[in-house]
Amino acid sequence: MTLPRDYRGQTCALARSMEIVGERWTLLILRDAFYGVRRFGEFAAHLGVPRAVLTDRLTTLTEARVLERRPETGTGRREVYALTPKGVALWPAVRALTAWGEEFHAADGGPRRVFLHAGDEAPLDGDGRCTGCGTAVPVADVLVAPGPGLAPSTPDDDPVTAALARPHRLLQPLLTIAPSGRSTRGPLR
């Protein structure tokens, strides 16, 4: 039996939110969108999600105006997915769930990725404040950087995994298209 997409009889804001972001893979898609993943194939390769499921989740997120599809700058032919202001507003929830996972379900060796303040490269605390200067750091000023638990890169890494082995500012495109048409790492910060 297939589970329904809605929470019939539940009228609270949390139930309505879960109808959009509560399905399997959705929060990982959002996490990758914050990391700067933009293209369908990059989401598919990095997450290992079945393409039909990815299509469904991206459709749900675009219909809810959490993500938008737009032409990729400079290509005119390809479309990319980008977070809308409504999607960016989900950052505190994504950050909090990540912190919760690090506290209660930590990987061996420590976190795979850490969040830093771009202004001074100090770590963020659990509330998203810079531990160096005390600032509440907006998502556009957050760097995602390799943590102590990140496995060393291998030649078999997908382009997203390879690019995330270096510090990168959230919301900035992670990969760009090289003149040869192959994906490459985006700007460092």
PDB file of C-alpha atoms in Angstrom:
ATOM      1  CA  MET A   1       0.000   0.000   0.000  1.00  0.00           C
ATOM      2  CA  THR A   2       1.322   3.416  -0.971  1.00  0.00           C
ATOM      3  CA  LEU A   3       1.363   6.017   1.771  1.00  0.00           C
ATOM      4  CA  PRO A   4      -0.642   9.151   1.032  1.00  0.00           C
ATOM      5  CA  ARG A   5       1.267  12.399   0.474  1.00  0.00           C
ATOM      6  CA  ASP A   6      -0.842  14.404   2.868  1.00  0.00           C
ATOM      7  CA  TYR A   7      -1.667  14.145   6.537  1.00  0.00           C
ATOM      8  CA  ARG A   8      -5.431  13.943   6.374  1.00  0.00           C
ATOM      9  CA  GLY A   9      -7.065  15.329   9.465  1.00  0.00           C
ATOM     10  CA  GLN A  10      -3.902  17.148  10.535  1.00  0.00           C
ATOM     11  CA  THR A  11      -4.249  20.889  10.170  1.00  0.00           C
ATOM     12  CA  CYS A  12      -1.160  22.147  11.986  1.00  0.00           C
ATOM     13  CA  ALA A  13       1.686  23.999  10.288  1.00  0.00           C
ATOM     14  CA  LEU A  14       4.120  21.131  10.933  1.00  0.00           C
ATOM     15  CA  ALA A  15       1.885  18.675   9.044  1.00  0.00           C
ATOM     16  CA  ARG A  16       1.586  21.106   6.118  1.00  0.00           C
ATOM     17  CA  SER A  17       5.381  21.564   6.119  1.00  0.00           C
ATOM     18  CA  MET A  18       5.964  17.811   6.187  1.00  0.00           C
ATOM     19  CA  GLU A  19       3.800  17.458   3.070  1.00  0.00           C
ATOM     20  CA  ILE A  20       6.511  19.410   1.241  1.00  0.00           C
ATOM     21  CA  VAL A  21       9.800  18.445   2.925  1.00  0.00           C
ATOM     22  CA  GLY A  22       8.981  15.251   4.803  1.00  0.00           C
ATOM     23  CA  GLU A  23       9.441  12.617   2.116  1.00  0.00           C
ATOM     24  CA  ARG A  24      12.533  10.457   1.910  1.00  0.00           C
ATOM     25  CA  TRP A  25      15.356  12.152  -0.046  1.00  0.00           C
ATOM     26  CA  THR A  26      13.800  15.627   0.099  1.00  0.00           C
ATOM     27  CA  LEU A  27      15.967  17.028   2.895  1.00  0.00           C
ATOM     28  CA  LEU A  28      19.091  15.605   1.247  1.00  0.00           C
ATOM     29  CA  ILE A  29      18.113  17.301  -2.008  1.00  0.00           C
ATOM     30  CA  LEU A  30      17.685  20.547  -0.078  1.00  0.00           C
ATOM     31  CA  ARG A  31      21.035  20.053   1.659  1.00  0.00           C
ATOM     32  CA  ASP A  32      22.712  19.633  -1.721  1.00  0.00           C
ATOM     33  CA  ALA A  33      20.900  22.719  -3.064  1.00  0.00           C
ATOM     34  CA  PHE A  34      22.378  24.703  -0.156  1.00  0.00           C
ATOM     35  CA  TYR A  35      25.798  23.243  -1.053  1.00  0.00           C
ATOM     36  CA  GLY A  36      25.337  24.672  -4.556  1.00  0.00           C
ATOM     37  CA  VAL A  37      24.243  21.616  -6.540  1.00  0.00           C
ATOM     38  CA  ARG A  38      22.096  22.870  -9.415  1.00  0.00           C
ATOM     39  CA  ARG A  39      21.691  20.220 -12.122  1.00  0.00           C
ATOM     40  CA  PHE A  40      19.473  17.152 -12.137  1.00  0.00           C
ATOM     41  CA  GLY A  41      22.329  14.801 -13.056  1.00  0.00           C
ATOM     42  CA  GLU A  42      24.527  16.144 -10.258  1.00  0.00           C
ATOM     43  CA  PHE A  43      21.791  15.571  -7.663  1.00  0.00           C
ATOM     44  CA  ALA A  44      21.303  12.045  -9.041  1.00  0.00           C
ATOM     45  CA  ALA A  45      25.007  11.180  -9.069  1.00  0.00           C
ATOM     46  CA  HIS A  46      25.787  12.613  -5.634  1.00  0.00           C
ATOM     47  CA  LEU A  47      22.754  11.229  -3.830  1.00  0.00           C
ATOM     48  CA  GLY A  48      22.387   7.912  -5.655  1.00  0.00           C
ATOM     49  CA  VAL A  49      18.633   8.493  -5.690  1.00  0.00           C
ATOM     50  CA  PRO A  50      16.555   6.776  -8.377  1.00  0.00           C
ATOM     51  CA  ARG A  51      15.854   9.241 -11.191  1.00  0.00           C
ATOM     52  CA  ALA A  52      12.083   8.789 -10.959  1.00  0.00           C
ATOM     53  CA  VAL A  53      12.167   9.592  -7.239  1.00  0.00           C
ATOM     54  CA  LEU A  54      14.400  12.611  -7.851  1.00  0.00           C
ATOM     55  CA  THR A  55      12.035  13.879 -10.539  1.00  0.00           C
ATOM     56  CA  ASP A  56       9.098  13.514  -8.154  1.00  0.00           C
ATOM     57  CA  ARG A  57      10.849  15.292  -5.273  1.00  0.00           C
ATOM     58  CA  LEU A  58      12.096  18.139  -7.474  1.00  0.00           C
ATOM     59  CA  THR A  59       8.589  18.558  -8.899  1.00  0.00           C
ATOM     60  CA  THR A  60       7.124  18.766  -5.393  1.00  0.00           C
ATOM     61  CA  LEU A  61       9.737  21.328  -4.335  1.00  0.00           C
ATOM     62  CA  THR A  62       9.240  23.478  -7.447  1.00  0.00           C
ATOM     63  CA  GLU A  63       5.446  23.337  -7.218  1.00  0.00           C
ATOM     64  CA  ALA A  64       5.736  24.462  -3.580  1.00  0.00           C
ATOM     65  CA  ARG A  65       8.086  27.281  -4.717  1.00  0.00           C
ATOM     66  CA  VAL A  66      10.927  26.022  -2.495  1.00  0.00           C
ATOM     67  CA  LEU A  67      13.068  25.538  -5.615  1.00  0.00           C
ATOM     68  CA  GLU A  68      12.777  27.175  -8.996  1.00  0.00           C
ATOM     69  CA  ARG A  69      13.859  25.960 -12.412  1.00  0.00           C
ATOM     70  CA  ARG A  70      15.592  28.534 -14.539  1.00  0.00           C
ATOM     71  CA  PRO A  71      17.869  28.620 -17.561  1.00  0.00           C
ATOM     72  CA  GLU A  72      21.506  28.057 -16.718  1.00  0.00           C
ATOM     73  CA  THR A  73      23.515  31.230 -17.180  1.00  0.00           C
ATOM     74  CA  GLY A  74      25.561  31.142 -20.346  1.00  0.00           C
ATOM     75  CA  THR A  75      24.081  27.973 -21.854  1.00  0.00           C
ATOM     76  CA  GLY A  76      20.561  28.999 -22.794  1.00  0.00           C
ATOM     77  CA  ARG A  77      19.661  25.329 -23.205  1.00  0.00           C
ATOM     78  CA  ARG A  78      20.043  23.683 -19.825  1.00  0.00           C
ATOM     79  CA  GLU A  79      17.934  24.349 -16.780  1.00  0.00           C
ATOM     80  CA  VAL A  80      19.132  24.420 -13.206  1.00  0.00           C
ATOM     81  CA  TYR A  81      17.408  24.300  -9.839  1.00  0.00           C
ATOM     82  CA  ALA A  82      17.939  27.098  -7.341  1.00  0.00           C
ATOM     83  CA  LEU A  83      16.568  27.770  -3.897  1.00  0.00           C
ATOM     84  CA  THR A  84      13.944  30.493  -3.697  1.00  0.00           C
ATOM     85  CA  PRO A  85      13.721  32.804  -0.662  1.00  0.00           C
ATOM     86  CA  LYS A  86      11.155  30.322   0.692  1.00  0.00           C
ATOM     87  CA  GLY A  87      13.716  27.537   0.261  1.00  0.00           C
ATOM     88  CA  VAL A  88      16.546  29.552   1.810  1.00  0.00           C
ATOM     89  CA  ALA A  89      14.302  30.049   4.856  1.00  0.00           C
ATOM     90  CA  LEU A  90      14.646  26.285   5.466  1.00  0.00           C
ATOM     91  CA  TRP A  91      18.369  26.656   6.302  1.00  0.00           C
ATOM     92  CA  PRO A  92      17.874  26.780  10.089  1.00  0.00           C
ATOM     93  CA  ALA A  93      15.944  23.481   9.925  1.00  0.00           C
ATOM     94  CA  VAL A  94      18.565  21.798   7.707  1.00  0.00           C
ATOM     95  CA  ARG A  95      21.394  23.096   9.925  1.00  0.00           C
ATOM     96  CA  ALA A  96      19.579  21.997  13.114  1.00  0.00           C
ATOM     97  CA  LEU A  97      18.912  18.481  11.793  1.00  0.00           C
ATOM     98  CA  THR A  98      22.550  18.200  10.745  1.00  0.00           C
ATOM     99  CA  ALA A  99      23.707  19.303  14.217  1.00  0.00           C
ATOM    100  CA  TRP A 100      21.267  16.856  15.838  1.00  0.00           C
ATOM    101  CA  GLY A 101      22.661  14.035  13.687  1.00  0.00           C
ATOM    102  CA  GLU A 102      26.233  14.960  14.597  1.00  0.00           C
ATOM    103  CA  GLU A 103      25.354  14.909  18.293  1.00  0.00           C
ATOM    104  CA  PHE A 104      23.310  11.713  18.433  1.00  0.00           C
ATOM    105  CA  HIS A 105      24.393   9.728  15.354  1.00  0.00           C
ATOM    106  CA  ALA A 106      27.959  10.864  14.786  1.00  0.00           C
ATOM    107  CA  ALA A 107      30.126   9.211  12.171  1.00  0.00           C
ATOM    108  CA  ASP A 108      33.451   7.666  13.102  1.00  0.00           C
ATOM    109  CA  GLY A 109      36.168  10.297  13.008  1.00  0.00           C
ATOM    110  CA  GLY A 110      33.855  13.256  13.496  1.00  0.00           C
ATOM    111  CA  PRO A 111      31.681  15.285  11.155  1.00  0.00           C
ATOM    112  CA  ARG A 112      32.198  14.843   7.429  1.00  0.00           C
ATOM    113  CA  ARG A 113      31.526  18.525   6.859  1.00  0.00           C
ATOM    114  CA  VAL A 114      31.670  21.558   9.123  1.00  0.00           C
ATOM    115  CA  PHE A 115      30.065  24.975   8.825  1.00  0.00           C
ATOM    116  CA  LEU A 116      32.220  28.072   9.217  1.00  0.00           C
ATOM    117  CA  HIS A 117      31.665  31.818   9.149  1.00  0.00           C
ATOM    118  CA  ALA A 118      33.088  33.121   5.853  1.00  0.00           C
ATOM    119  CA  GLY A 119      34.110  36.363   7.588  1.00  0.00           C
ATOM    120  CA  ASP A 120      36.616  34.813   9.986  1.00  0.00           C
ATOM    121  CA  GLU A 121      36.450  31.053   9.238  1.00  0.00           C
ATOM    122  CA  ALA A 122      35.450  30.258  12.828  1.00  0.00           C
ATOM    123  CA  PRO A 123      33.022  27.358  13.349  1.00  0.00           C
ATOM    124  CA  LEU A 124      29.310  27.947  13.798  1.00  0.00           C
ATOM    125  CA  ASP A 125      27.637  26.819  16.998  1.00  0.00           C
ATOM    126  CA  GLY A 126      24.415  24.801  17.074  1.00  0.00           C
ATOM    127  CA  ASP A 127      22.338  27.970  16.724  1.00  0.00           C
ATOM    128  CA  GLY A 128      24.206  29.193  13.644  1.00  0.00           C
ATOM    129  CA  ARG A 129      26.271  31.815  15.468  1.00  0.00           C
ATOM    130  CA  CYS A 130      29.961  32.310  14.788  1.00  0.00           C
ATOM    131  CA  THR A 131      32.048  31.040  17.690  1.00  0.00           C
ATOM    132  CA  GLY A 132      34.705  33.646  16.857  1.00  0.00           C
ATOM    133  CA  CYS A 133      32.793  36.912  16.571  1.00  0.00           C
ATOM    134  CA  GLY A 134      29.365  35.936  17.956  1.00  0.00           C
ATOM    135  CA  THR A 135      27.484  36.998  14.808  1.00  0.00           C
ATOM    136  CA  ALA A 136      24.310  35.214  13.744  1.00  0.00           C
ATOM    137  CA  VAL A 137      25.612  34.101  10.349  1.00  0.00           C
ATOM    138  CA  PRO A 138      23.260  34.386   7.356  1.00  0.00           C
ATOM    139  CA  VAL A 139      23.275  31.369   5.064  1.00  0.00           C
ATOM    140  CA  ALA A 140      25.070  33.248   2.260  1.00  0.00           C
ATOM    141  CA  ASP A 141      28.010  33.835   4.642  1.00  0.00           C
ATOM    142  CA  VAL A 142      28.404  30.175   5.634  1.00  0.00           C
ATOM    143  CA  LEU A 143      31.286  28.079   4.339  1.00  0.00           C
ATOM    144  CA  VAL A 144      30.893  24.315   4.181  1.00  0.00           C
ATOM    145  CA  ALA A 145      34.304  22.720   4.633  1.00  0.00           C
ATOM    146  CA  PRO A 146      35.650  19.187   4.954  1.00  0.00           C
ATOM    147  CA  GLY A 147      35.482  17.889   8.496  1.00  0.00           C
ATOM    148  CA  PRO A 148      37.690  15.351  10.265  1.00  0.00           C
ATOM    149  CA  GLY A 149      35.373  12.469   9.351  1.00  0.00           C
ATOM    150  CA  LEU A 150      35.464  13.067   5.597  1.00  0.00           C
ATOM    151  CA  ALA A 151      37.082  10.151   3.785  1.00  0.00           C
ATOM    152  CA  PRO A 152      39.979  10.979   1.458  1.00  0.00           C
ATOM    153  CA  SER A 153      39.023  11.735  -2.152  1.00  0.00           C
ATOM    154  CA  THR A 154      39.233   8.957  -4.712  1.00  0.00           C
ATOM    155  CA  PRO A 155      39.291   9.060  -8.517  1.00  0.00           C
ATOM    156  CA  ASP A 156      35.836   7.437  -8.485  1.00  0.00           C
ATOM    157  CA  ASP A 157      34.196  10.346  -6.610  1.00  0.00           C
ATOM    158  CA  ASP A 158      31.326  12.023  -8.428  1.00  0.00           C
ATOM    159  CA  PRO A 159      31.979  15.709  -9.277  1.00  0.00           C
ATOM    160  CA  VAL A 160      29.900  16.984  -6.324  1.00  0.00           C
ATOM    161  CA  THR A 161      31.761  14.850  -3.789  1.00  0.00           C
ATOM    162  CA  ALA A 162      35.094  15.915  -5.288  1.00  0.00           C
ATOM    163  CA  ALA A 163      34.149  19.607  -5.182  1.00  0.00           C
ATOM    164  CA  LEU A 164      32.960  19.352  -1.573  1.00  0.00           C
ATOM    165  CA  ALA A 165      36.454  18.251  -0.554  1.00  0.00           C
ATOM    166  CA  ARG A 166      37.327  21.982  -0.542  1.00  0.00           C
ATOM    167  CA  PRO A 167      35.693  24.845   1.386  1.00  0.00           C
ATOM    168  CA  HIS A 168      32.764  26.356  -0.479  1.00  0.00           C
ATOM    169  CA  ARG A 169      30.319  29.139   0.329  1.00  0.00           C
ATOM    170  CA  LEU A 170      26.713  27.934   0.601  1.00  0.00           C
ATOM    171  CA  LEU A 171      24.243  28.958  -2.115  1.00  0.00           C
ATOM    172  CA  GLN A 172      27.035  29.510  -4.659  1.00  0.00           C
ATOM    173  CA  PRO A 173      27.036  27.150  -7.658  1.00  0.00           C
ATOM    174  CA  LEU A 174      29.308  24.275  -6.733  1.00  0.00           C
ATOM    175  CA  LEU A 175      30.096  23.164 -10.274  1.00  0.00           C
ATOM    176  CA  THR A 176      30.402  25.085 -13.504  1.00  0.00           C
ATOM    177  CA  ILE A 177      30.496  23.947 -17.099  1.00  0.00           C
ATOM    178  CA  ALA A 178      33.946  24.009 -18.657  1.00  0.00           C
ATOM    179  CA  PRO A 179      34.287  24.885 -22.370  1.00  0.00           C
ATOM    180  CA  SER A 180      34.516  21.145 -23.131  1.00  0.00           C
ATOM    181  CA  GLY A 181      31.018  20.698 -21.667  1.00  0.00           C
ATOM    182  CA  ARG A 182      32.332  18.768 -18.651  1.00  0.00           C
ATOM    183  CA  SER A 183      31.496  19.749 -15.090  1.00  0.00           C
ATOM    184  CA  THR A 184      34.242  21.356 -13.080  1.00  0.00           C
ATOM    185  CA  ARG A 185      34.578  22.784  -9.592  1.00  0.00           C
ATOM    186  CA  GLY A 186      33.089  26.178  -9.045  1.00  0.00           C
ATOM    187  CA  PRO A 187      34.833  29.060  -7.302  1.00  0.00           C
ATOM    188  CA  LEU A 188      36.429  28.311  -3.942  1.00  0.00           C
ATOM    189  CA  ARG A 189      34.386  30.854  -2.019  1.00  0.00           C
TER     190      ARG A 189
END
